[in-house]
PDB file of C-alpha atoms in Angstrom:
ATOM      1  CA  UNK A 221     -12.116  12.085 -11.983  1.00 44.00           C
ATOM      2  CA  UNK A 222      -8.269  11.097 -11.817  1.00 61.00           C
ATOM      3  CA  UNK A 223      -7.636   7.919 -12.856  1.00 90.00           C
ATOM      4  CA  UNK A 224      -6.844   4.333 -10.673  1.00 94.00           C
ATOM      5  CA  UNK A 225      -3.437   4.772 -11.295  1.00 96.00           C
ATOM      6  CA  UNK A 226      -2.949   8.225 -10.100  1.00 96.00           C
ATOM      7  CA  UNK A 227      -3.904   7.797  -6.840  1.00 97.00           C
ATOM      8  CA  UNK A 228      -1.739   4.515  -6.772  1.00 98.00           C
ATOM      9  CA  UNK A 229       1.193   6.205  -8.242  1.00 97.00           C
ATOM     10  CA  UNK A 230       0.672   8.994  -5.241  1.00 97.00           C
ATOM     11  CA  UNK A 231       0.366   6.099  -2.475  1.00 97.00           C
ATOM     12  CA  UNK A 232       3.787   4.779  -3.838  1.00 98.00           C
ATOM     13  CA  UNK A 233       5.618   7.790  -4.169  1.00 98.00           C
ATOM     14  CA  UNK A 234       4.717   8.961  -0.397  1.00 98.00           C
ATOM     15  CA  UNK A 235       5.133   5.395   1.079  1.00 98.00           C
ATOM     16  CA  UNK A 236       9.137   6.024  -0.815  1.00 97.00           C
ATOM     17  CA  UNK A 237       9.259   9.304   0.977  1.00 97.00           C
ATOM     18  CA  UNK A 238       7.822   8.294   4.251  1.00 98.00           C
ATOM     19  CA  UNK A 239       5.104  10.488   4.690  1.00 98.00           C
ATOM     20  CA  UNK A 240       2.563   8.960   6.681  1.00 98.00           C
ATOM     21  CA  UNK A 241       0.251  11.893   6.323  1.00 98.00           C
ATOM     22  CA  UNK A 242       0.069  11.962   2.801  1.00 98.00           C
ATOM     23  CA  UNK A 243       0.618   8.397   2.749  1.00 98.00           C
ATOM     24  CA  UNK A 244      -2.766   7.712   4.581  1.00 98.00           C
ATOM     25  CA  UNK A 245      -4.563  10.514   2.364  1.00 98.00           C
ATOM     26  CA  UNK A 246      -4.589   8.256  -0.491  1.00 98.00           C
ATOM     27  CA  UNK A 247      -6.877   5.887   1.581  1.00 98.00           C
ATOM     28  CA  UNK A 248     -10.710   5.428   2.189  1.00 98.00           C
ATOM     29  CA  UNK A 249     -11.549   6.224   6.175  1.00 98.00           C
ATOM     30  CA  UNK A 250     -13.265   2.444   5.835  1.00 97.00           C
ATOM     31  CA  UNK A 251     -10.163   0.789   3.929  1.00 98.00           C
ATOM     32  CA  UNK A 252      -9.977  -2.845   4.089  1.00 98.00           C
ATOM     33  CA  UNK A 253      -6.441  -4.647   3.975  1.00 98.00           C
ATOM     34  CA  UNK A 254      -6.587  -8.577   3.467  1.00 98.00           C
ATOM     35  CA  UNK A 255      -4.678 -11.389   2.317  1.00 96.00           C
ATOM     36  CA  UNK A 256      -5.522 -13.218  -0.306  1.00 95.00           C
ATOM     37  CA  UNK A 257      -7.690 -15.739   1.939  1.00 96.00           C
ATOM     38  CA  UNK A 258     -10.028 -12.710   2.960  1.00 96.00           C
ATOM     39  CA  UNK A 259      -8.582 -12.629   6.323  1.00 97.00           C
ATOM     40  CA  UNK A 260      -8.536  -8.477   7.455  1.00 98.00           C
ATOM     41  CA  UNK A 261      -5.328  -7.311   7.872  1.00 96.00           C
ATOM     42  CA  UNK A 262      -5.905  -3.451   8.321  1.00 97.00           C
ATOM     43  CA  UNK A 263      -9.582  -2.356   8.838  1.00 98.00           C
ATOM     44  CA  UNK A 264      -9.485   1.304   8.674  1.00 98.00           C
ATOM     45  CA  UNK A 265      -6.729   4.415   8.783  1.00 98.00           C
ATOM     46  CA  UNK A 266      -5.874   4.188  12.401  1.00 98.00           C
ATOM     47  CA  UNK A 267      -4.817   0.230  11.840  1.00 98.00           C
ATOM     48  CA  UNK A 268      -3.018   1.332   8.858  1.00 98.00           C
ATOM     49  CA  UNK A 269      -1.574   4.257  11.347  1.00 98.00           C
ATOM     50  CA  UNK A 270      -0.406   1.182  13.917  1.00 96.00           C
ATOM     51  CA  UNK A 271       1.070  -0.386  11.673  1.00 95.00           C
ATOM     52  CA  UNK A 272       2.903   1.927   9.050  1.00 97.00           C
ATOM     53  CA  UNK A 273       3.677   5.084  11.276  1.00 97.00           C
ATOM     54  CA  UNK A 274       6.527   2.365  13.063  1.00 96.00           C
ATOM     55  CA  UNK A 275       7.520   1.077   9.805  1.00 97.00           C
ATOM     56  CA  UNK A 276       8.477   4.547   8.041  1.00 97.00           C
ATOM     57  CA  UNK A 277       9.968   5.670  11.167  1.00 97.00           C
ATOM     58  CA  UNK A 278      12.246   2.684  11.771  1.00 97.00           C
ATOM     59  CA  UNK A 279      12.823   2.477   8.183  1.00 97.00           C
ATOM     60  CA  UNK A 280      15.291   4.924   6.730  1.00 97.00           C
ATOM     61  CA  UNK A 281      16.309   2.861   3.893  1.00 96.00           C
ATOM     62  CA  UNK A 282      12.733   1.703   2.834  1.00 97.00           C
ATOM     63  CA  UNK A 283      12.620   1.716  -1.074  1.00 97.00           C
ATOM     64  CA  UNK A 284       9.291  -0.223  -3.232  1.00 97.00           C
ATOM     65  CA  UNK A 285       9.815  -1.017  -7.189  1.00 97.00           C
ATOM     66  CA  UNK A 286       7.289  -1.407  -9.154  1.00 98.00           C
ATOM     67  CA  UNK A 287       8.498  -3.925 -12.041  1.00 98.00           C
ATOM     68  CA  UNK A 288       5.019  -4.607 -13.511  1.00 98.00           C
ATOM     69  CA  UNK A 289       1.623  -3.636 -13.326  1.00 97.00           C
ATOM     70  CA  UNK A 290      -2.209  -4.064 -15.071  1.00 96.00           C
ATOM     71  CA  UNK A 291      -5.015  -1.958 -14.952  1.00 96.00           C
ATOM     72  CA  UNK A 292      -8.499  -3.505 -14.965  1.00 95.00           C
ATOM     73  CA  UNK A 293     -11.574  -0.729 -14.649  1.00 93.00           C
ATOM     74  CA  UNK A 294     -10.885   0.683 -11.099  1.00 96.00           C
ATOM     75  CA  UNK A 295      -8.192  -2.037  -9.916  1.00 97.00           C
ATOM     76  CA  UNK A 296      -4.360  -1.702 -10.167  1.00 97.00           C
ATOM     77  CA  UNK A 297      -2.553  -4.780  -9.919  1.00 98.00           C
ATOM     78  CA  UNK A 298       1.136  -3.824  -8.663  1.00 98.00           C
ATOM     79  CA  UNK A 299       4.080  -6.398  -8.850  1.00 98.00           C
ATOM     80  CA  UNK A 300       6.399  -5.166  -5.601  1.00 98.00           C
ATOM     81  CA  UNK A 301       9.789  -5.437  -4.492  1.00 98.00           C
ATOM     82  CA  UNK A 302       9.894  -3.411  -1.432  1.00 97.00           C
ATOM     83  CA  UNK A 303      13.695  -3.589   0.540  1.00 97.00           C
ATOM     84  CA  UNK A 304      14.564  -1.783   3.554  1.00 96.00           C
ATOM     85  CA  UNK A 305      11.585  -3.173   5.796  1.00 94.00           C
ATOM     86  CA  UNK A 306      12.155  -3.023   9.233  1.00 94.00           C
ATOM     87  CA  UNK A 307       8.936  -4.203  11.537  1.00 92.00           C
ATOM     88  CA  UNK A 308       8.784  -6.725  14.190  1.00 89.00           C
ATOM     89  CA  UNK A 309       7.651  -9.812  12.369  1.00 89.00           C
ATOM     90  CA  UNK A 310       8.607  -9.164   9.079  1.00 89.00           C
ATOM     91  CA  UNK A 311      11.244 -10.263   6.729  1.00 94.00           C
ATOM     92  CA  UNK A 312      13.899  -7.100   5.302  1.00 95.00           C
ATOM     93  CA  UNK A 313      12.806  -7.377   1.773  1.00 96.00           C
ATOM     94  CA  UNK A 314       9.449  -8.754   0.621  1.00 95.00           C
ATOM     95  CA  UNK A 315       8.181  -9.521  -3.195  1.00 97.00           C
ATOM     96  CA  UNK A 316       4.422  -9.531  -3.330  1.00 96.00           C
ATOM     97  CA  UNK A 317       1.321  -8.577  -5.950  1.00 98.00           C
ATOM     98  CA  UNK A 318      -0.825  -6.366  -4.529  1.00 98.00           C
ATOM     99  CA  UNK A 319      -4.547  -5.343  -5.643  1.00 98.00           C
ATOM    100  CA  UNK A 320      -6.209  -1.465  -5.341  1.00 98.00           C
ATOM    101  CA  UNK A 321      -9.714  -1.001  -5.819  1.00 98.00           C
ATOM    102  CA  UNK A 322      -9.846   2.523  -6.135  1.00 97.00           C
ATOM    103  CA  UNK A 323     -13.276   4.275  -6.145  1.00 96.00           C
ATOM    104  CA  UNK A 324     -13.674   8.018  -5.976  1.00 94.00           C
ATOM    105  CA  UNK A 325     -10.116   9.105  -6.063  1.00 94.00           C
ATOM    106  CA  UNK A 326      -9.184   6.628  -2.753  1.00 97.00           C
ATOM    107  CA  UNK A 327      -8.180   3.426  -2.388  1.00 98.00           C
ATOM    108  CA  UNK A 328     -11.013   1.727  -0.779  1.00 98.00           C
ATOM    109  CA  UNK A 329      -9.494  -2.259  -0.893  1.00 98.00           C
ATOM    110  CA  UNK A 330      -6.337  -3.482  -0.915  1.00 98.00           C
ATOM    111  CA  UNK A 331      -5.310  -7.676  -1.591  1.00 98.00           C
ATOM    112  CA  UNK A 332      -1.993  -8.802  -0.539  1.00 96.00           C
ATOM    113  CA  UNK A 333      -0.322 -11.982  -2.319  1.00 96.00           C
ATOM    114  CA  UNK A 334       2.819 -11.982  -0.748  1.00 88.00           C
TER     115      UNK A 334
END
């Protein structure tokens, strides 16, 4: 079985290049996206489709650094500084911790703290 990370690490390096496809394939079909109150921001890969298929086509400068990280079991805890954002109601550039629960090779849960 790969480990938490790797399937993080592939989620990072296809949100960098864009790829929605591949992007999504590192995602459970029942993914849940919240904030750190529990409120659902994503529920599911055609949410996450809504929302990220605009943002990696309107973003052609979209870059994410990963300064830190922790593994715990099956949850990666990344430290991001993601630049380039362009989406209605968002700011350019965004610093934020965010949580994976990973569980049979896909990210099933995902925290934001931004």
């Amino acid at each position: 079985m790969p480990e938490a990370t790797d399937v993080v690490d592939r989620q990072i390096a296809t949100f960098r290049d864009r790829d929605l496809e591949h992007f999504l394939g590192s995602y459970a079909a029942d993914v849940k996206i919240k904030d750190f109150d529990g409120n659902v921001l994503m529920d599911g890969l055609e949410a996450m489709r809504g929302q990220y298929g605009p943002l990696f086509r309107d973003s052609p400068e979209l870059r994410v650094e990963i300064p830190r990280r922790m593994v715990a079991g099956d949850h990666v805890i990344d430290e991001e500084d993601i630049s380039g954002f362009i989406l209605a109601g968002f700011p350019p550039a965004m610093h934020a911790v965010v949580v994976y629960r990973v569980r049979d090779g896909l990210i099933h849960d995902v925290v934001f703290l931004m």
